[in-house]
Amino acid sequence: MPILLILGLLFTCSVHANSPYQNATSVGMIVKNEWHDSDTITGVGIEAMGYFNQSPFGFSVSSALGVADVRVKDRQRKESYTTLDTGIKVGYFADVFVYGEVGLDLFEMLFYDLSRSHRVAYNDGLYLDTDDKPRNNSIDGYIGVGAGINVEPFKVEVFTRYRQIDSEDWEAQNSIFSGVQVSMMF
């Protein structure tokens, strides 16, 4: 998967090189924070942009290493974990921009099989799965919309995301997060 991200960055840079938006930025660093009540997800990362047919319509690929601190559905405790939010935005990217986005937690996707451990018992030469507990550990993902302004070299955007966050043993209390992202583009 990291190879796909690198290839995506190279592709967006080559698309950008042929764009009439020569002064527009193509690769940058991002800082983001999103929240719902006391739940927070904070991260830093990279973003690359490309345009369709030499127009302001385009896409952005980003990946941000972060820390999430979310309340569990039973509301008696909070869970903290590391996340690698990786996603794509598609929209109108001019001085004022709007977009739709979709993404997932790349860490959870990469280590998904490791987190699905089962207790196994050896019985007469056969391995039996003795863990009959139902699994509730989907790969965390999100879908959202956002808008912002581009004042080179900075971009400031606000967004709202519907997030699916869970583990084998818990599910997040909140699923709607709002946030702010600041980017410095090169």
PDB file of C-alpha atoms in Angstrom:
ATOM      1  CA  MET A   1       0.000   0.000   0.000  1.00  0.00           C
ATOM      2  CA  PRO A   2       2.784   2.557   0.676  1.00  0.00           C
ATOM      3  CA  ILE A   3       3.953   1.924  -2.900  1.00  0.00           C
ATOM      4  CA  LEU A   4       0.482   2.927  -4.150  1.00  0.00           C
ATOM      5  CA  LEU A   5       0.705   6.169  -2.160  1.00  0.00           C
ATOM      6  CA  ILE A   6       4.136   6.959  -3.648  1.00  0.00           C
ATOM      7  CA  LEU A   7       2.897   6.170  -7.162  1.00  0.00           C
ATOM      8  CA  GLY A   8      -0.125   8.383  -6.535  1.00  0.00           C
ATOM      9  CA  LEU A   9       2.149  11.241  -5.478  1.00  0.00           C
ATOM     10  CA  LEU A  10       4.286  10.844  -8.595  1.00  0.00           C
ATOM     11  CA  PHE A  11       1.198  10.709 -10.809  1.00  0.00           C
ATOM     12  CA  THR A  12      -0.294  13.838  -9.289  1.00  0.00           C
ATOM     13  CA  CYS A  13       2.996  15.678  -9.720  1.00  0.00           C
ATOM     14  CA  SER A  14       3.189  14.676 -13.406  1.00  0.00           C
ATOM     15  CA  VAL A  15      -0.438  15.678 -13.988  1.00  0.00           C
ATOM     16  CA  HIS A  16       0.251  18.977 -12.257  1.00  0.00           C
ATOM     17  CA  ALA A  17       3.334  19.665 -14.393  1.00  0.00           C
ATOM     18  CA  ASN A  18       1.102  19.745 -17.494  1.00  0.00           C
ATOM     19  CA  SER A  19      -1.539  21.912 -15.849  1.00  0.00           C
ATOM     20  CA  PRO A  20      -2.079  25.573 -16.695  1.00  0.00           C
ATOM     21  CA  TYR A  21      -2.079  26.067 -12.918  1.00  0.00           C
ATOM     22  CA  GLN A  22       1.728  26.272 -12.809  1.00  0.00           C
ATOM     23  CA  ASN A  23       1.562  28.522  -9.720  1.00  0.00           C
ATOM     24  CA  ALA A  24      -0.792  26.133  -7.931  1.00  0.00           C
ATOM     25  CA  THR A  25       0.731  23.782  -5.420  1.00  0.00           C
ATOM     26  CA  SER A  26       0.942  20.041  -5.846  1.00  0.00           C
ATOM     27  CA  VAL A  27       2.545  18.519  -2.730  1.00  0.00           C
ATOM     28  CA  GLY A  28       2.407  19.740   0.848  1.00  0.00           C
ATOM     29  CA  MET A  29       2.363  19.093   4.560  1.00  0.00           C
ATOM     30  CA  ILE A  30      -0.888  19.017   6.534  1.00  0.00           C
ATOM     31  CA  VAL A  31      -1.930  19.420  10.154  1.00  0.00           C
ATOM     32  CA  LYS A  32      -5.481  18.453  11.085  1.00  0.00           C
ATOM     33  CA  ASN A  33      -7.697  18.244  14.117  1.00  0.00           C
ATOM     34  CA  GLU A  34     -11.219  16.888  14.300  1.00  0.00           C
ATOM     35  CA  TRP A  35     -13.566  16.457  17.218  1.00  0.00           C
ATOM     36  CA  HIS A  36     -16.970  15.477  18.561  1.00  0.00           C
ATOM     37  CA  ASP A  37     -17.625  16.543  22.153  1.00  0.00           C
ATOM     38  CA  SER A  38     -14.479  15.418  23.985  1.00  0.00           C
ATOM     39  CA  ASP A  39     -13.436  12.929  21.276  1.00  0.00           C
ATOM     40  CA  THR A  40     -10.475  14.079  19.180  1.00  0.00           C
ATOM     41  CA  ILE A  41      -8.417  12.876  16.236  1.00  0.00           C
ATOM     42  CA  THR A  42      -5.238  14.874  15.560  1.00  0.00           C
ATOM     43  CA  GLY A  43      -2.684  14.211  12.834  1.00  0.00           C
ATOM     44  CA  VAL A  44       0.139  15.444  10.618  1.00  0.00           C
ATOM     45  CA  GLY A  45       0.918  14.197   7.136  1.00  0.00           C
ATOM     46  CA  ILE A  46       1.327  14.830   3.424  1.00  0.00           C
ATOM     47  CA  GLU A  47      -1.013  15.712   0.592  1.00  0.00           C
ATOM     48  CA  ALA A  48      -0.638  15.697  -3.196  1.00  0.00           C
ATOM     49  CA  MET A  49      -2.987  17.332  -5.696  1.00  0.00           C
ATOM     50  CA  GLY A  50      -3.786  16.773  -9.358  1.00  0.00           C
ATOM     51  CA  TYR A  51      -6.220  18.345 -11.806  1.00  0.00           C
ATOM     52  CA  PHE A  52      -8.536  16.919 -14.488  1.00  0.00           C
ATOM     53  CA  ASN A  53      -8.123  18.169 -18.069  1.00  0.00           C
ATOM     54  CA  GLN A  54      -6.316  21.353 -17.098  1.00  0.00           C
ATOM     55  CA  SER A  55      -9.277  22.656 -15.089  1.00  0.00           C
ATOM     56  CA  PRO A  56      -9.780  23.509 -11.412  1.00  0.00           C
ATOM     57  CA  PHE A  57     -11.622  20.198 -10.982  1.00  0.00           C
ATOM     58  CA  GLY A  58      -9.297  17.651  -9.478  1.00  0.00           C
ATOM     59  CA  PHE A  59      -8.356  15.332  -6.690  1.00  0.00           C
ATOM     60  CA  SER A  60      -6.141  15.188  -3.651  1.00  0.00           C
ATOM     61  CA  VAL A  61      -4.486  12.157  -2.047  1.00  0.00           C
ATOM     62  CA  SER A  62      -3.454  12.499   1.597  1.00  0.00           C
ATOM     63  CA  SER A  63      -2.100  10.447   4.456  1.00  0.00           C
ATOM     64  CA  ALA A  64      -1.820  11.631   8.060  1.00  0.00           C
ATOM     65  CA  LEU A  65      -0.269   9.915  11.068  1.00  0.00           C
ATOM     66  CA  GLY A  66      -2.351  10.726  14.107  1.00  0.00           C
ATOM     67  CA  VAL A  67      -3.640   9.957  17.551  1.00  0.00           C
ATOM     68  CA  ALA A  68      -7.309   9.310  18.272  1.00  0.00           C
ATOM     69  CA  ASP A  69      -8.931   9.589  21.682  1.00  0.00           C
ATOM     70  CA  VAL A  70     -12.562   8.419  21.500  1.00  0.00           C
ATOM     71  CA  ARG A  71     -15.253   7.548  24.020  1.00  0.00           C
ATOM     72  CA  VAL A  72     -16.490   3.950  23.941  1.00  0.00           C
ATOM     73  CA  LYS A  73     -20.223   3.296  23.508  1.00  0.00           C
ATOM     74  CA  ASP A  74     -20.638   2.228  27.142  1.00  0.00           C
ATOM     75  CA  ARG A  75     -19.456   5.808  28.008  1.00  0.00           C
ATOM     76  CA  GLN A  76     -17.432   4.501  30.951  1.00  0.00           C
ATOM     77  CA  ARG A  77     -14.034   4.828  29.327  1.00  0.00           C
ATOM     78  CA  LYS A  78     -12.048   6.287  26.458  1.00  0.00           C
ATOM     79  CA  GLU A  79      -9.801   4.483  24.010  1.00  0.00           C
ATOM     80  CA  SER A  80      -6.638   5.977  22.530  1.00  0.00           C
ATOM     81  CA  TYR A  81      -4.931   4.578  19.463  1.00  0.00           C
ATOM     82  CA  THR A  82      -2.619   5.524  16.592  1.00  0.00           C
ATOM     83  CA  THR A  83      -4.130   6.013  13.161  1.00  0.00           C
ATOM     84  CA  LEU A  84      -2.854   6.476   9.617  1.00  0.00           C
ATOM     85  CA  ASP A  85      -5.807   8.161   7.896  1.00  0.00           C
ATOM     86  CA  THR A  86      -5.352   7.803   4.149  1.00  0.00           C
ATOM     87  CA  GLY A  87      -7.897   9.127   1.699  1.00  0.00           C
ATOM     88  CA  ILE A  88      -8.805  10.820  -1.529  1.00  0.00           C
ATOM     89  CA  LYS A  89     -10.738  14.036  -2.113  1.00  0.00           C
ATOM     90  CA  VAL A  90     -12.490  14.903  -5.375  1.00  0.00           C
ATOM     91  CA  GLY A  91     -13.840  18.374  -6.035  1.00  0.00           C
ATOM     92  CA  TYR A  92     -13.420  21.897  -7.314  1.00  0.00           C
ATOM     93  CA  PHE A  93     -10.019  23.234  -6.163  1.00  0.00           C
ATOM     94  CA  ALA A  94      -9.660  26.953  -6.910  1.00  0.00           C
ATOM     95  CA  ASP A  95      -9.103  29.875  -4.503  1.00  0.00           C
ATOM     96  CA  VAL A  96     -12.329  28.806  -2.793  1.00  0.00           C
ATOM     97  CA  PHE A  97     -12.895  25.068  -2.982  1.00  0.00           C
ATOM     98  CA  VAL A  98     -15.354  22.292  -2.124  1.00  0.00           C
ATOM     99  CA  TYR A  99     -14.875  18.532  -2.159  1.00  0.00           C
ATOM    100  CA  GLY A 100     -16.170  15.119  -1.213  1.00  0.00           C
ATOM    101  CA  GLU A 101     -13.842  12.557   0.338  1.00  0.00           C
ATOM    102  CA  VAL A 102     -13.476   8.945   1.327  1.00  0.00           C
ATOM    103  CA  GLY A 103     -10.722   7.244   3.320  1.00  0.00           C
ATOM    104  CA  LEU A 104      -9.642   4.573   5.747  1.00  0.00           C
ATOM    105  CA  ASP A 105      -7.216   3.849   8.562  1.00  0.00           C
ATOM    106  CA  LEU A 106      -4.280   2.336   6.685  1.00  0.00           C
ATOM    107  CA  PHE A 107      -2.748   0.928   9.907  1.00  0.00           C
ATOM    108  CA  GLU A 108      -5.872  -1.064  10.616  1.00  0.00           C
ATOM    109  CA  MET A 109      -6.043  -2.289   7.032  1.00  0.00           C
ATOM    110  CA  LEU A 110      -2.391  -3.415   7.057  1.00  0.00           C
ATOM    111  CA  PHE A 111      -2.719  -5.205  10.398  1.00  0.00           C
ATOM    112  CA  TYR A 112      -6.320  -6.377  10.011  1.00  0.00           C
ATOM    113  CA  ASP A 113      -5.501 -10.105   9.957  1.00  0.00           C
ATOM    114  CA  LEU A 114      -3.259  -9.795  13.024  1.00  0.00           C
ATOM    115  CA  SER A 115      -6.095  -8.235  15.028  1.00  0.00           C
ATOM    116  CA  ARG A 116      -8.458 -11.093  14.182  1.00  0.00           C
ATOM    117  CA  SER A 117      -6.842 -13.619  16.511  1.00  0.00           C
ATOM    118  CA  HIS A 118      -8.778 -16.734  17.433  1.00  0.00           C
ATOM    119  CA  ARG A 119      -8.211 -19.161  20.234  1.00  0.00           C
ATOM    120  CA  VAL A 120      -7.439 -22.531  18.713  1.00  0.00           C
ATOM    121  CA  ALA A 121      -7.623 -25.895  20.467  1.00  0.00           C
ATOM    122  CA  TYR A 122      -5.926 -29.078  19.273  1.00  0.00           C
ATOM    123  CA  ASN A 123      -8.316 -32.054  19.365  1.00  0.00           C
ATOM    124  CA  ASP A 124      -7.595 -35.449  17.740  1.00  0.00           C
ATOM    125  CA  GLY A 125      -5.381 -33.940  15.043  1.00  0.00           C
ATOM    126  CA  LEU A 126      -7.840 -31.164  14.167  1.00  0.00           C
ATOM    127  CA  TYR A 127      -7.593 -27.473  14.923  1.00  0.00           C
ATOM    128  CA  LEU A 128     -10.856 -26.085  16.277  1.00  0.00           C
ATOM    129  CA  ASP A 129     -11.767 -22.418  16.599  1.00  0.00           C
ATOM    130  CA  THR A 130     -12.988 -22.123  20.187  1.00  0.00           C
ATOM    131  CA  ASP A 131     -13.716 -18.408  20.050  1.00  0.00           C
ATOM    132  CA  ASP A 132     -17.435 -18.125  19.333  1.00  0.00           C
ATOM    133  CA  LYS A 133     -17.525 -14.426  20.188  1.00  0.00           C
ATOM    134  CA  PRO A 134     -18.881 -12.432  17.212  1.00  0.00           C
ATOM    135  CA  ARG A 135     -16.290 -10.229  15.519  1.00  0.00           C
ATOM    136  CA  ASN A 136     -16.932  -6.488  15.303  1.00  0.00           C
ATOM    137  CA  ASN A 137     -13.628  -5.203  13.982  1.00  0.00           C
ATOM    138  CA  SER A 138     -14.220  -3.688  10.561  1.00  0.00           C
ATOM    139  CA  ILE A 139     -11.487  -1.580   9.014  1.00  0.00           C
ATOM    140  CA  ASP A 140     -12.110   1.978  10.237  1.00  0.00           C
ATOM    141  CA  GLY A 141     -13.125   4.328   7.469  1.00  0.00           C
ATOM    142  CA  TYR A 142     -14.735   7.670   6.772  1.00  0.00           C
ATOM    143  CA  ILE A 143     -16.721   9.619   4.203  1.00  0.00           C
ATOM    144  CA  GLY A 144     -17.084  13.370   4.284  1.00  0.00           C
ATOM    145  CA  VAL A 145     -17.447  16.787   2.690  1.00  0.00           C
ATOM    146  CA  GLY A 146     -15.393  19.929   3.088  1.00  0.00           C
ATOM    147  CA  ALA A 147     -14.729  23.450   1.901  1.00  0.00           C
ATOM    148  CA  GLY A 148     -11.866  25.880   2.208  1.00  0.00           C
ATOM    149  CA  ILE A 149      -9.773  28.716   0.910  1.00  0.00           C
ATOM    150  CA  ASN A 150      -6.444  28.614  -0.869  1.00  0.00           C
ATOM    151  CA  VAL A 151      -4.080  31.538  -0.198  1.00  0.00           C
ATOM    152  CA  GLU A 152      -0.759  30.264  -1.513  1.00  0.00           C
ATOM    153  CA  PRO A 153       1.186  28.659  -0.010  1.00  0.00           C
ATOM    154  CA  PHE A 154      -1.474  27.921   2.635  1.00  0.00           C
ATOM    155  CA  LYS A 155      -4.825  26.165   2.445  1.00  0.00           C
ATOM    156  CA  VAL A 156      -7.337  26.232   5.273  1.00  0.00           C
ATOM    157  CA  GLU A 157     -10.330  23.935   5.163  1.00  0.00           C
ATOM    158  CA  VAL A 158     -13.203  22.800   7.345  1.00  0.00           C
ATOM    159  CA  PHE A 159     -14.838  19.408   7.000  1.00  0.00           C
ATOM    160  CA  THR A 160     -17.389  17.019   8.431  1.00  0.00           C
ATOM    161  CA  ARG A 161     -16.860  13.263   8.363  1.00  0.00           C
ATOM    162  CA  TYR A 162     -18.962  10.252   9.160  1.00  0.00           C
ATOM    163  CA  ARG A 163     -16.516   7.800  10.753  1.00  0.00           C
ATOM    164  CA  GLN A 164     -16.864   4.118  11.462  1.00  0.00           C
ATOM    165  CA  ILE A 165     -14.593   3.400  14.454  1.00  0.00           C
ATOM    166  CA  ASP A 166     -14.537   0.100  16.319  1.00  0.00           C
ATOM    167  CA  SER A 167     -12.408  -2.706  17.693  1.00  0.00           C
ATOM    168  CA  GLU A 168     -13.053  -6.327  18.566  1.00  0.00           C
ATOM    169  CA  ASP A 169     -14.089  -5.307  22.069  1.00  0.00           C
ATOM    170  CA  TRP A 170     -15.591  -1.838  21.681  1.00  0.00           C
ATOM    171  CA  GLU A 171     -17.320   0.620  19.370  1.00  0.00           C
ATOM    172  CA  ALA A 172     -16.961   4.404  19.430  1.00  0.00           C
ATOM    173  CA  GLN A 173     -19.816   6.400  20.944  1.00  0.00           C
ATOM    174  CA  ASN A 174     -19.673   9.110  18.261  1.00  0.00           C
ATOM    175  CA  SER A 175     -19.499   8.760  14.500  1.00  0.00           C
ATOM    176  CA  ILE A 176     -19.834  12.368  13.221  1.00  0.00           C
ATOM    177  CA  PHE A 177     -16.647  14.445  13.497  1.00  0.00           C
ATOM    178  CA  SER A 178     -15.982  18.022  12.370  1.00  0.00           C
ATOM    179  CA  GLY A 179     -12.548  19.451  11.877  1.00  0.00           C
ATOM    180  CA  VAL A 180     -10.044  21.911  10.518  1.00  0.00           C
ATOM    181  CA  GLN A 181      -7.042  21.187   8.299  1.00  0.00           C
ATOM    182  CA  VAL A 182      -4.211  23.599   7.532  1.00  0.00           C
ATOM    183  CA  SER A 183      -1.846  22.782   4.660  1.00  0.00           C
ATOM    184  CA  MET A 184       1.397  24.357   3.516  1.00  0.00           C
ATOM    185  CA  MET A 185       1.826  23.493  -0.134  1.00  0.00           C
ATOM    186  CA  PHE A 186       5.030  23.499  -2.197  1.00  0.00           C
TER     187      PHE A 186
END
